[in-house]
XYZ file of C-alpha atoms in Angstrom:
533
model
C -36.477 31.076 -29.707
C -32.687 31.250 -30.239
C -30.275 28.489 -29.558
C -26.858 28.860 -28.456
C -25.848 25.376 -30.275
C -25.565 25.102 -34.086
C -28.702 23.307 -36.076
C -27.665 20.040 -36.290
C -26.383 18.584 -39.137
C -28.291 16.482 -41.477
C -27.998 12.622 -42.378
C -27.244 12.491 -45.900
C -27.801 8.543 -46.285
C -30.593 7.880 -48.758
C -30.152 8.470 -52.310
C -27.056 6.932 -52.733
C -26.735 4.051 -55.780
C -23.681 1.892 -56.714
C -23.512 0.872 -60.830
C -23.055 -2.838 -60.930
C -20.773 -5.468 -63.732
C -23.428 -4.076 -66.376
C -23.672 -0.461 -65.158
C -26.886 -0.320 -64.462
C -27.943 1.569 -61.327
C -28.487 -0.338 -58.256
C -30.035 2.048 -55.473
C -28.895 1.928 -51.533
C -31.810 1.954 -49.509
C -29.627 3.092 -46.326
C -25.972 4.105 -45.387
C -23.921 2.428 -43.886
C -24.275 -0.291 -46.303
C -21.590 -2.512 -48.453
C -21.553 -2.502 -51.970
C -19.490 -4.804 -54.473
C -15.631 -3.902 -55.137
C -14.874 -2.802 -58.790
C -12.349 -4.352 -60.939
C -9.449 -1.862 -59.637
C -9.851 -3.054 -56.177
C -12.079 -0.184 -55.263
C -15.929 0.884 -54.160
C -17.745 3.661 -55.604
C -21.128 5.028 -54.595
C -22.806 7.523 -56.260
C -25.618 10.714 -55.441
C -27.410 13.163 -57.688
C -26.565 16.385 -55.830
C -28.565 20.045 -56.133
C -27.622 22.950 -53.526
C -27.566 26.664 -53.832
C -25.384 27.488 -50.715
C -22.152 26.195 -50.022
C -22.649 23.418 -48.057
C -20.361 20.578 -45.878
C -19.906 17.196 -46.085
C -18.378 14.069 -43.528
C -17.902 10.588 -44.378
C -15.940 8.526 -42.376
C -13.379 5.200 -43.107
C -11.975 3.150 -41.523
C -8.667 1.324 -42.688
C -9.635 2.613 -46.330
C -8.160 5.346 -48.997
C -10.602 7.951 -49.968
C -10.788 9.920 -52.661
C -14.518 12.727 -53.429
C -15.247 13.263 -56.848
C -17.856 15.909 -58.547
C -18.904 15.383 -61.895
C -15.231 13.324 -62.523
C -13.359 16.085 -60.543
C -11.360 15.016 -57.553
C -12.409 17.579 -54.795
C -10.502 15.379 -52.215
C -8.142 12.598 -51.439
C -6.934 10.571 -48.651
C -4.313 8.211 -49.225
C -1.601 6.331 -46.889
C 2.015 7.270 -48.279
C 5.245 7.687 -46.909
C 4.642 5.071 -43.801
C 7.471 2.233 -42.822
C 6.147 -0.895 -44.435
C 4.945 -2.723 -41.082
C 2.260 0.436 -41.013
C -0.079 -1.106 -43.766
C -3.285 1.004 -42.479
C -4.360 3.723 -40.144
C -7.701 3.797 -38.630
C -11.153 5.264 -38.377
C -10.690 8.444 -39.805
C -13.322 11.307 -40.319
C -12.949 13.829 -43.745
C -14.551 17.212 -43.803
C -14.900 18.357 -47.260
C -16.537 21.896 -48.023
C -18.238 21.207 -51.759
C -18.497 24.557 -54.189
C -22.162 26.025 -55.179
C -23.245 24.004 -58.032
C -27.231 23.590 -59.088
C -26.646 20.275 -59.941
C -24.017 17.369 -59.579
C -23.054 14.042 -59.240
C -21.172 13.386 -55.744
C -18.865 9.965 -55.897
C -17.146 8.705 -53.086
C -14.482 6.192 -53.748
C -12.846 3.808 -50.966
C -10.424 1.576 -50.802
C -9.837 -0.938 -48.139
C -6.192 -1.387 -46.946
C -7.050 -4.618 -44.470
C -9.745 -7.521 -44.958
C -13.324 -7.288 -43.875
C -13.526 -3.367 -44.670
C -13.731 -4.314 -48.362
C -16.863 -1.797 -49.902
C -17.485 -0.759 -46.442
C -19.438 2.463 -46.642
C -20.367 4.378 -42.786
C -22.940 7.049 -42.557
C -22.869 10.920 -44.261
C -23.306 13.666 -43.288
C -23.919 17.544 -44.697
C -24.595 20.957 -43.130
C -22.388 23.659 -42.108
C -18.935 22.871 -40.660
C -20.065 23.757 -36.998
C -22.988 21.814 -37.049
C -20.929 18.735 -38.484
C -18.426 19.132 -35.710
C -21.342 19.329 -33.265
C -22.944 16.120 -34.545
C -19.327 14.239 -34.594
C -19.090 15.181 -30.963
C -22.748 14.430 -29.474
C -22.818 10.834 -31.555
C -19.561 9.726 -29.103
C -20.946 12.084 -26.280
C -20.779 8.987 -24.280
C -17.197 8.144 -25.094
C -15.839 11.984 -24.646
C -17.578 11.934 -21.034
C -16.381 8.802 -19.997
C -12.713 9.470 -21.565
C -12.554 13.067 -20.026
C -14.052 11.315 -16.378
C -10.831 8.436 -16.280
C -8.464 11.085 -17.626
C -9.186 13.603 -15.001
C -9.286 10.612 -12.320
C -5.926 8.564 -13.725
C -4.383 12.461 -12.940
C -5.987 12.745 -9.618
C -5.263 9.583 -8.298
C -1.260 9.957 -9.462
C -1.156 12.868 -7.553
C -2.695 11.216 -4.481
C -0.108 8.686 -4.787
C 2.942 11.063 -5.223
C 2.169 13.230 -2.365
C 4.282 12.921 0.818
C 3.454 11.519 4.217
C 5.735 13.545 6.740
C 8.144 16.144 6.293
C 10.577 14.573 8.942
C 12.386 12.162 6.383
C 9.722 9.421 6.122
C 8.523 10.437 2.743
C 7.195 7.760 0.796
C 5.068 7.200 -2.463
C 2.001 4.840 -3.047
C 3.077 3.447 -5.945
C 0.219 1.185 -6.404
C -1.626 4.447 -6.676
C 1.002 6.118 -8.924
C 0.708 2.880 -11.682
C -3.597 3.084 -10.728
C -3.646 6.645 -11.650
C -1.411 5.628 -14.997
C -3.660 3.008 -16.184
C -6.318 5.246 -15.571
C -5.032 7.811 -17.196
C -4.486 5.743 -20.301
C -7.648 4.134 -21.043
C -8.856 8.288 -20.434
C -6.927 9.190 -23.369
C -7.992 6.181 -24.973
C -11.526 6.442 -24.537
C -10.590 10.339 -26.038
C -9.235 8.480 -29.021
C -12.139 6.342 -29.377
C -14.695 9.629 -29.188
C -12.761 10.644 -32.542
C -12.075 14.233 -30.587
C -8.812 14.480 -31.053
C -9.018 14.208 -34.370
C -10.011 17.965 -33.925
C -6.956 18.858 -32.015
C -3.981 16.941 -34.208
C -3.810 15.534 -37.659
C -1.290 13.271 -37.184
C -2.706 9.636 -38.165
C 0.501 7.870 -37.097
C -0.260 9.706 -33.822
C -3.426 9.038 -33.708
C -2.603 5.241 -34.918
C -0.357 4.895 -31.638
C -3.162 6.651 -29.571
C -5.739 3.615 -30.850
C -3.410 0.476 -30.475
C -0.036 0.893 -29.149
C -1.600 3.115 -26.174
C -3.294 -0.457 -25.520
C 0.242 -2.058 -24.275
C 0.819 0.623 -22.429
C -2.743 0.353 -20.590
C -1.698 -3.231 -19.999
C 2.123 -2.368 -18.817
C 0.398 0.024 -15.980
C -1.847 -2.753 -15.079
C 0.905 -5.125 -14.839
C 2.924 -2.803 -12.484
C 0.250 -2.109 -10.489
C -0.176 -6.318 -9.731
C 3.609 -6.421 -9.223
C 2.681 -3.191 -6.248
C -0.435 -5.027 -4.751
C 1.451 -8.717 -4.524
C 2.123 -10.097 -1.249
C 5.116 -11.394 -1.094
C 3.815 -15.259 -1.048
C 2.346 -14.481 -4.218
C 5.237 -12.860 -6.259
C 6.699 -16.132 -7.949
C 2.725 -16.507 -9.355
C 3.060 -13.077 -10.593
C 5.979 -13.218 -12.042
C 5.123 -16.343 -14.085
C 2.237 -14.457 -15.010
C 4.227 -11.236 -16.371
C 6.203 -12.898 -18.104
C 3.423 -14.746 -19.863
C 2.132 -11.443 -20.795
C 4.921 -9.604 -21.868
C 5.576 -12.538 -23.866
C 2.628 -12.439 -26.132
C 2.491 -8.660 -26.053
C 6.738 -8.771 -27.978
C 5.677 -11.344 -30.631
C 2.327 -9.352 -30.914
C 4.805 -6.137 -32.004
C 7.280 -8.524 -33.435
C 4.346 -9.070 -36.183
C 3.596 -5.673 -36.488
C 6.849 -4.497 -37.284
C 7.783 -7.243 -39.326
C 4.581 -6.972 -41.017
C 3.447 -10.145 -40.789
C 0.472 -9.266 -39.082
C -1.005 -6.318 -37.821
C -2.641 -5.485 -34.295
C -5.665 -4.696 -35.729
C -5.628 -8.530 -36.880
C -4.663 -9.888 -33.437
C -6.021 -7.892 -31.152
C -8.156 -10.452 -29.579
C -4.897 -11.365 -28.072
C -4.280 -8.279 -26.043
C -8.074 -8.790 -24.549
C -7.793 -12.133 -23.789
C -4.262 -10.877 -21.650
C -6.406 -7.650 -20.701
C -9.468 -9.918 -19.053
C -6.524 -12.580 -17.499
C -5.336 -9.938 -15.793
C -7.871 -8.268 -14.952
C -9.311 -11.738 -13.175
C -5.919 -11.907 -11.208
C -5.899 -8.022 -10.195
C -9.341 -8.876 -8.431
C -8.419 -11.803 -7.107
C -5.544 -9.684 -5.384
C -7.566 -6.835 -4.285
C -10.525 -9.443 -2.840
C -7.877 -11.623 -0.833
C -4.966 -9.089 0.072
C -6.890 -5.908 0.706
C -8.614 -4.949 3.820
C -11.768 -3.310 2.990
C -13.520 -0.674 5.418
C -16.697 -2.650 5.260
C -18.412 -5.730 3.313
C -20.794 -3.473 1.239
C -17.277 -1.769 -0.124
C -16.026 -5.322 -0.797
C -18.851 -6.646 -2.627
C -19.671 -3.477 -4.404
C -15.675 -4.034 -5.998
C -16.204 -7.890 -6.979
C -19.690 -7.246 -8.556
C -18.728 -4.194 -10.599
C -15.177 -5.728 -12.064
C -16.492 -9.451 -12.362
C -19.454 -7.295 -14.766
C -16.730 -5.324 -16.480
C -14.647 -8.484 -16.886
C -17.796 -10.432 -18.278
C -19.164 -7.280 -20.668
C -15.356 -6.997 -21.786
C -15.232 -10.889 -22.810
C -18.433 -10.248 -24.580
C -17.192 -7.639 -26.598
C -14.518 -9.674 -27.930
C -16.964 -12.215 -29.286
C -19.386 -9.981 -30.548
C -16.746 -8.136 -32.176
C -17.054 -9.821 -35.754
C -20.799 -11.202 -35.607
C -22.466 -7.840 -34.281
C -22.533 -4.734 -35.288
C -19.826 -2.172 -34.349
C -22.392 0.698 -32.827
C -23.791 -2.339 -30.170
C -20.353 -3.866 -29.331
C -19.102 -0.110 -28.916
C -22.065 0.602 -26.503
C -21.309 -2.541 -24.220
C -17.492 -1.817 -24.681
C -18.468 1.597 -22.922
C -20.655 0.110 -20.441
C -17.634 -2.389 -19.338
C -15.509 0.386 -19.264
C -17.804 1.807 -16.728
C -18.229 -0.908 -14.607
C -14.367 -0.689 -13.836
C -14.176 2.939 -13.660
C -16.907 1.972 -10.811
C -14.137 -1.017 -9.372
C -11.042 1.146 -9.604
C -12.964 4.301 -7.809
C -13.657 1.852 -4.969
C -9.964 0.650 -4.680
C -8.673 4.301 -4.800
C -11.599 5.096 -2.169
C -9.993 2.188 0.205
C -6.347 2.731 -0.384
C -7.021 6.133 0.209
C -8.586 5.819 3.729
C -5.044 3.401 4.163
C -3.210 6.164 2.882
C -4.711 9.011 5.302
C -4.526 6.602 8.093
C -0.594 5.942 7.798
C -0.296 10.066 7.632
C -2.315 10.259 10.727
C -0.115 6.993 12.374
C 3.153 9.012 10.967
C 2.302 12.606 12.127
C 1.632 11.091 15.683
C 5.301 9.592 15.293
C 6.327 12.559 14.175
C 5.120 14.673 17.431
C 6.173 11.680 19.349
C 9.570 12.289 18.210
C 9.841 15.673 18.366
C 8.539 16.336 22.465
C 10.682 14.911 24.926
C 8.110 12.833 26.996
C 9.067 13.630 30.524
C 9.081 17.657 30.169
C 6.588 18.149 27.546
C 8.935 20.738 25.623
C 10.666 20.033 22.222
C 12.941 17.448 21.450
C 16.637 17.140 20.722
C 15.576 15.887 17.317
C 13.431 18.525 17.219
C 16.749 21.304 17.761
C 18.471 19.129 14.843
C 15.282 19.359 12.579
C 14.906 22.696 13.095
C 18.515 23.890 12.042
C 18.500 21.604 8.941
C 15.697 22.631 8.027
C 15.311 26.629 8.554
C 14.373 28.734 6.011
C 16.999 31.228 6.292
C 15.909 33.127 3.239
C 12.917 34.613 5.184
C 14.892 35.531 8.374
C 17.183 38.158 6.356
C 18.089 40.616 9.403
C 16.367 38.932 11.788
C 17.641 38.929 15.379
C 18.142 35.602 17.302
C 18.967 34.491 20.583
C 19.875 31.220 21.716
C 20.177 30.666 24.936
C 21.870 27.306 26.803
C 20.679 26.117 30.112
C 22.425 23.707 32.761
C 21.080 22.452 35.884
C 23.604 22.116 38.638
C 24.751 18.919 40.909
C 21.733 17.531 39.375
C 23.869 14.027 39.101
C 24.656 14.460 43.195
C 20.661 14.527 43.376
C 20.149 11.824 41.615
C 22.634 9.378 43.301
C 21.076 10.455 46.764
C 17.489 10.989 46.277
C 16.812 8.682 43.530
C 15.920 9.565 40.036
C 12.159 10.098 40.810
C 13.407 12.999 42.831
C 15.396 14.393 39.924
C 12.756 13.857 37.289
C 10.415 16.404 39.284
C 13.048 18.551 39.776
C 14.039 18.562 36.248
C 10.040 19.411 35.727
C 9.870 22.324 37.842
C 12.778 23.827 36.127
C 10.924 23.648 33.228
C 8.090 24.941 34.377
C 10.478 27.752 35.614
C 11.300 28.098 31.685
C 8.110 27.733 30.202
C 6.348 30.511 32.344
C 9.473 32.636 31.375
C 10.152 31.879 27.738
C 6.823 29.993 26.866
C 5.545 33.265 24.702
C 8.731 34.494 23.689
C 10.421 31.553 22.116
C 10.653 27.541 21.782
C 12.249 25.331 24.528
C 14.803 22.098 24.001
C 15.839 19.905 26.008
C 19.010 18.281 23.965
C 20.240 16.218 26.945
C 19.448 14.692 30.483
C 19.755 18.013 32.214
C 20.749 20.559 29.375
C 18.191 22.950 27.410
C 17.767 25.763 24.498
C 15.515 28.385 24.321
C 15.417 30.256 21.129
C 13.986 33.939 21.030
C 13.065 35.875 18.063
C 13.129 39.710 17.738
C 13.995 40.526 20.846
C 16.961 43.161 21.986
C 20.010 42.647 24.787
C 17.593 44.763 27.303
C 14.594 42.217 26.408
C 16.375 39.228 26.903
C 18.306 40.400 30.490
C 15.249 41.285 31.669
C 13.522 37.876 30.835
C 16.735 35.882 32.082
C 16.557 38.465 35.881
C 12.231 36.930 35.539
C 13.496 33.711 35.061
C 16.643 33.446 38.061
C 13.001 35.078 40.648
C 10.867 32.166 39.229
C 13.817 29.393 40.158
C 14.656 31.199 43.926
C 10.990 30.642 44.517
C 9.547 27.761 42.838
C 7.705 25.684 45.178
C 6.745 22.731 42.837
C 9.764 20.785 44.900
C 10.630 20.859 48.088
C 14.472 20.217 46.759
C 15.633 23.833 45.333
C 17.839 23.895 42.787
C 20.033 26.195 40.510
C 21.060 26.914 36.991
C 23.505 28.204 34.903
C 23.031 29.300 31.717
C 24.635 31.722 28.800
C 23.283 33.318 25.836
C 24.431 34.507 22.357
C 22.690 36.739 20.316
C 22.785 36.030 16.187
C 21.340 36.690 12.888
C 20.723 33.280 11.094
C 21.948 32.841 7.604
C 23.363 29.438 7.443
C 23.733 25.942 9.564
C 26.788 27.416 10.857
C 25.706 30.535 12.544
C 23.624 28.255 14.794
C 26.132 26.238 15.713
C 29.159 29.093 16.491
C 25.986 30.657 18.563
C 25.247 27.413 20.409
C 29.288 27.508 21.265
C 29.649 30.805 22.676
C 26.336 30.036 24.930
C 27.685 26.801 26.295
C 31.221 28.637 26.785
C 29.412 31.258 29.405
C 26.740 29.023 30.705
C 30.192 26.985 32.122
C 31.865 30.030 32.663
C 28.325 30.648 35.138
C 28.367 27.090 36.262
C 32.444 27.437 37.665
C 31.112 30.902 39.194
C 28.513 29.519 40.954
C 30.425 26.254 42.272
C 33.367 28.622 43.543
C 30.175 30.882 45.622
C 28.851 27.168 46.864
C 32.391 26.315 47.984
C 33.081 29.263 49.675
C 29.686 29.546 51.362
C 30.043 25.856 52.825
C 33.342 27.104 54.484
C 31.869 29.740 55.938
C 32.473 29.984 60.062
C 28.943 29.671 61.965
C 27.523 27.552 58.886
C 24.935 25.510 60.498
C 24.267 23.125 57.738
């Protein structure tokens, strides 16, 4: 049987034996284990090592200096230098350390704790071949790396849901309550990462990877805080405010400490939670009372997973220094997944909102771009369209634009009554759209005056279509009221705003040049001898 994945690698934590004030040898039944500080301020364990292959070894610290020795020979060191003084420690660390082909040896490993309570703190070993370490590292926080990959690739998701538009026709907007959702999401992702020790693989930077563990923390919290200030009713903003400013309060003389060095986050980090959980009780008291949830289940299913996250979470924080660090890790996790769990729910519901308002504004956005009474395009469609051509991909492209009028239409009106004319005003169109309908787009851009707009077509084409058009008019019998038109017609090629509009001119200066024409032939038929009418 051969398996793709490397043999995993071994635990390396019996053996091990401290020498105490006399020197005598004081075994270690198991790593991790503590083990008394020596004089210098530092803890040394000890192992009696045989190998005939080059072989691998991991140990891991956490706020401590490290240094592997062989038989008295440094093989390795670790050791914080160079940092501003408010930096007294970085954090959990793993070292990799390939150890030379020796029959026999004496392995020490020597720590030295930079902040209380990690004082002869030794974690687990382990030794095999480099892949099979790396393997190990990554399956122990397999948990952690799925759950950080999971909110990373949601936090993204849901900022893009938030960013994307609503309607082309100017009423653009942004769900910012999504955008700051997707951010705090995104952040406890890449924290989560942090916490899987991952990165570590990726970057060696431990000041980077020191901002990745805490500072990333206030900017979780600064996400979460914009995304209250985005969900707040307006009754409620003076409560929210109060409670910002609380919290950005505590969170400046927190980093005041820190960069004083008074105290370090690592020390009064129970500080951020108890502002993490406070705020977290407020968000859901926001989304239960403000937002309106498709159903009950939906509603319930929210409160019940973030009141367990918010519990688990408080837990944590008082477990932190009476249980071990592997069980408050695990339930740390498990809160973590609880609110995954809540925020998927609230970007489920805003996102039915959000679809819902893109359905409400594309049926405003037809709305205003057909002219009721016709049923052809708007004047706001004309203006829409010639803002917002693409003229780069109608290079050469042939155009025509042509401008219709309706004549004594007003006279009709005034007589007949404007039920009259709107019927009228409908067979015309009809006239048009049985015409022009396949060729082109109609406009009507006032009470009686209309574009049509043909593509590709040549002088020939578009005679012949107007000579169709002036037969469909004589003999429309939608209305028993006949009526005429004038109209003119420019042909173009498009290449900016303004070649629409000098085309639009030149059509309107012949379709009045037609209308006078026509008027004269009316006039001159009325005052005709013999006319009966």
């Amino acid at each position: 049987k051969v398996s793709l994945l490397p043999a995993p690698a071994q635990n390396y934590n019996v053996g091990w034996y401290y020498l105490d004030e006399d020197g005598k040898t004081v075994y270690i039944p198991t790593l991790p284990a503590k083990v008394p500080v020596d004089y210098d301020g530092k803890a040394r364990i000890y192992h009696n090592y045989m190998a005939s292959s080059r072989k691998t070894v991991c140990f891991f610290t956490h706020h401590q200096d490290a240094s592997l020795l062989i038989n008295g020979v440094e093989m390795y060191r670790f050791k914080l230098e160079g940092n501003p003084p408010w930096l007294k420690s970085y954090r959990a660390l793993y070292h990799i350390v390939n150890l030379p082909i020796l029959q026999e040896c004496t392995i020490c490993l020597e720590l030295k704790a930079l902040v209380r309570g990690r004082e002869g703190e030794f974690n687990e070993v382990y030794m095999g071949d480099r892949a099979a370490i790396l393997y190990r590292l990554m399956t122990n926080r397999a948990d952690k790396l799925g759950l950080g990959l999971s909110l990373t690739i949601f936090g993204a998701i849901v900022m893009l849901l938030g960013c994307t538009t609503i309607s082309p026709v100017n009423a653009a907007s942004r769900d910012l309550s999504l955008v700051y959702l997707g951010l705090t999401g995104l952040s406890l992702g890449i924290w989560q990462l942090e916490e899987s020790r991952v990165l570590q693989f990726f970057f060696g930077s431990q000041a980077l990877h020191w901002c990745l563990e805490y500072m990333l923390q206030f900017g979780i919290l600064s996400f979460a805080l914009l995304f209250t200030r985005s969900i707040t009713p307006g009754r409620m903003t003076g409560v929210t405010n109060i409670f910002t400013g609380i919290i950005l309060y505590f969170a400046g003389l927190q980093l005041a400490l820190q960069l004083t060095g008074t105290q370090q986050i690592t020390s009064s980090a129970v500080i951020l939670y108890v502002m993490f959980i406070s705020l977290c009780l407020y968000i859901a008291f926001l989304i239960v009372f403000t937002m309106k949830f498709s159903n009950r289940f939906l509603r319930g299913s929210f409160l019940v997973a973030m009141c367990a996250s918010i519990m688990l979470f408080a837990s944590v924080i008082f477990m932190e220094s009476s249980r071990p660090k592997n069980i408050t890790d695990f339930w740390l996790t498990v809160s973590l997944i609880f609110m995954f769990f809540s925020l998927s729910i609230v970007v489920y519901q805003k996102t039915i909102e959000k679809f819902e308002t893109m359905k409400e504004a594309k049926l405003y956005e037809k709305l205003a771009l057909v002219d009721f009474n016709t049923g052809v395009s708007s004047k706001t469609a004309w203006f829409y369209l010639v803002e917002q051509f693409e003229y780069e991909k109608h290079v050469g492209r042939i155009y025509c634009l042509i401008m219709f009028d309706m004549n004594n239409l007003k006279k009709l009106n005034d007589t007949l009554g404007h039920l009259v004319g709107d019927k009228v005003i409908q067979a015309f169109c009809d006239c048009m759209r049985e015409t022009f309908g396949d060729k082109g787009e109609i406009y009507r851009i006032g009470g009686d005056e209309f574009i049509c707009l043909l593509e590709g077509l040549d002088e020939d084409e578009v005679k012949g279509l107007l000579a169709a058009f002036d037969r469909r008019v004589a003999n429309q019998k939608e209305t028993d009221h006949k009526f005429t038109v004038a109209y003119g017609w420019a042909m173009f090629k498009p290449r900016s705003r303004d070649d629409f509009v000098a085309a639009q001119q030149r059509a309107d200066s012949l379709m009045y040049d037609m209308k006078k024409r026509m008027k004269a032939q009316d006039a001159m038929a009325a005052a005709a001898p013999g006319d009966a009418t």
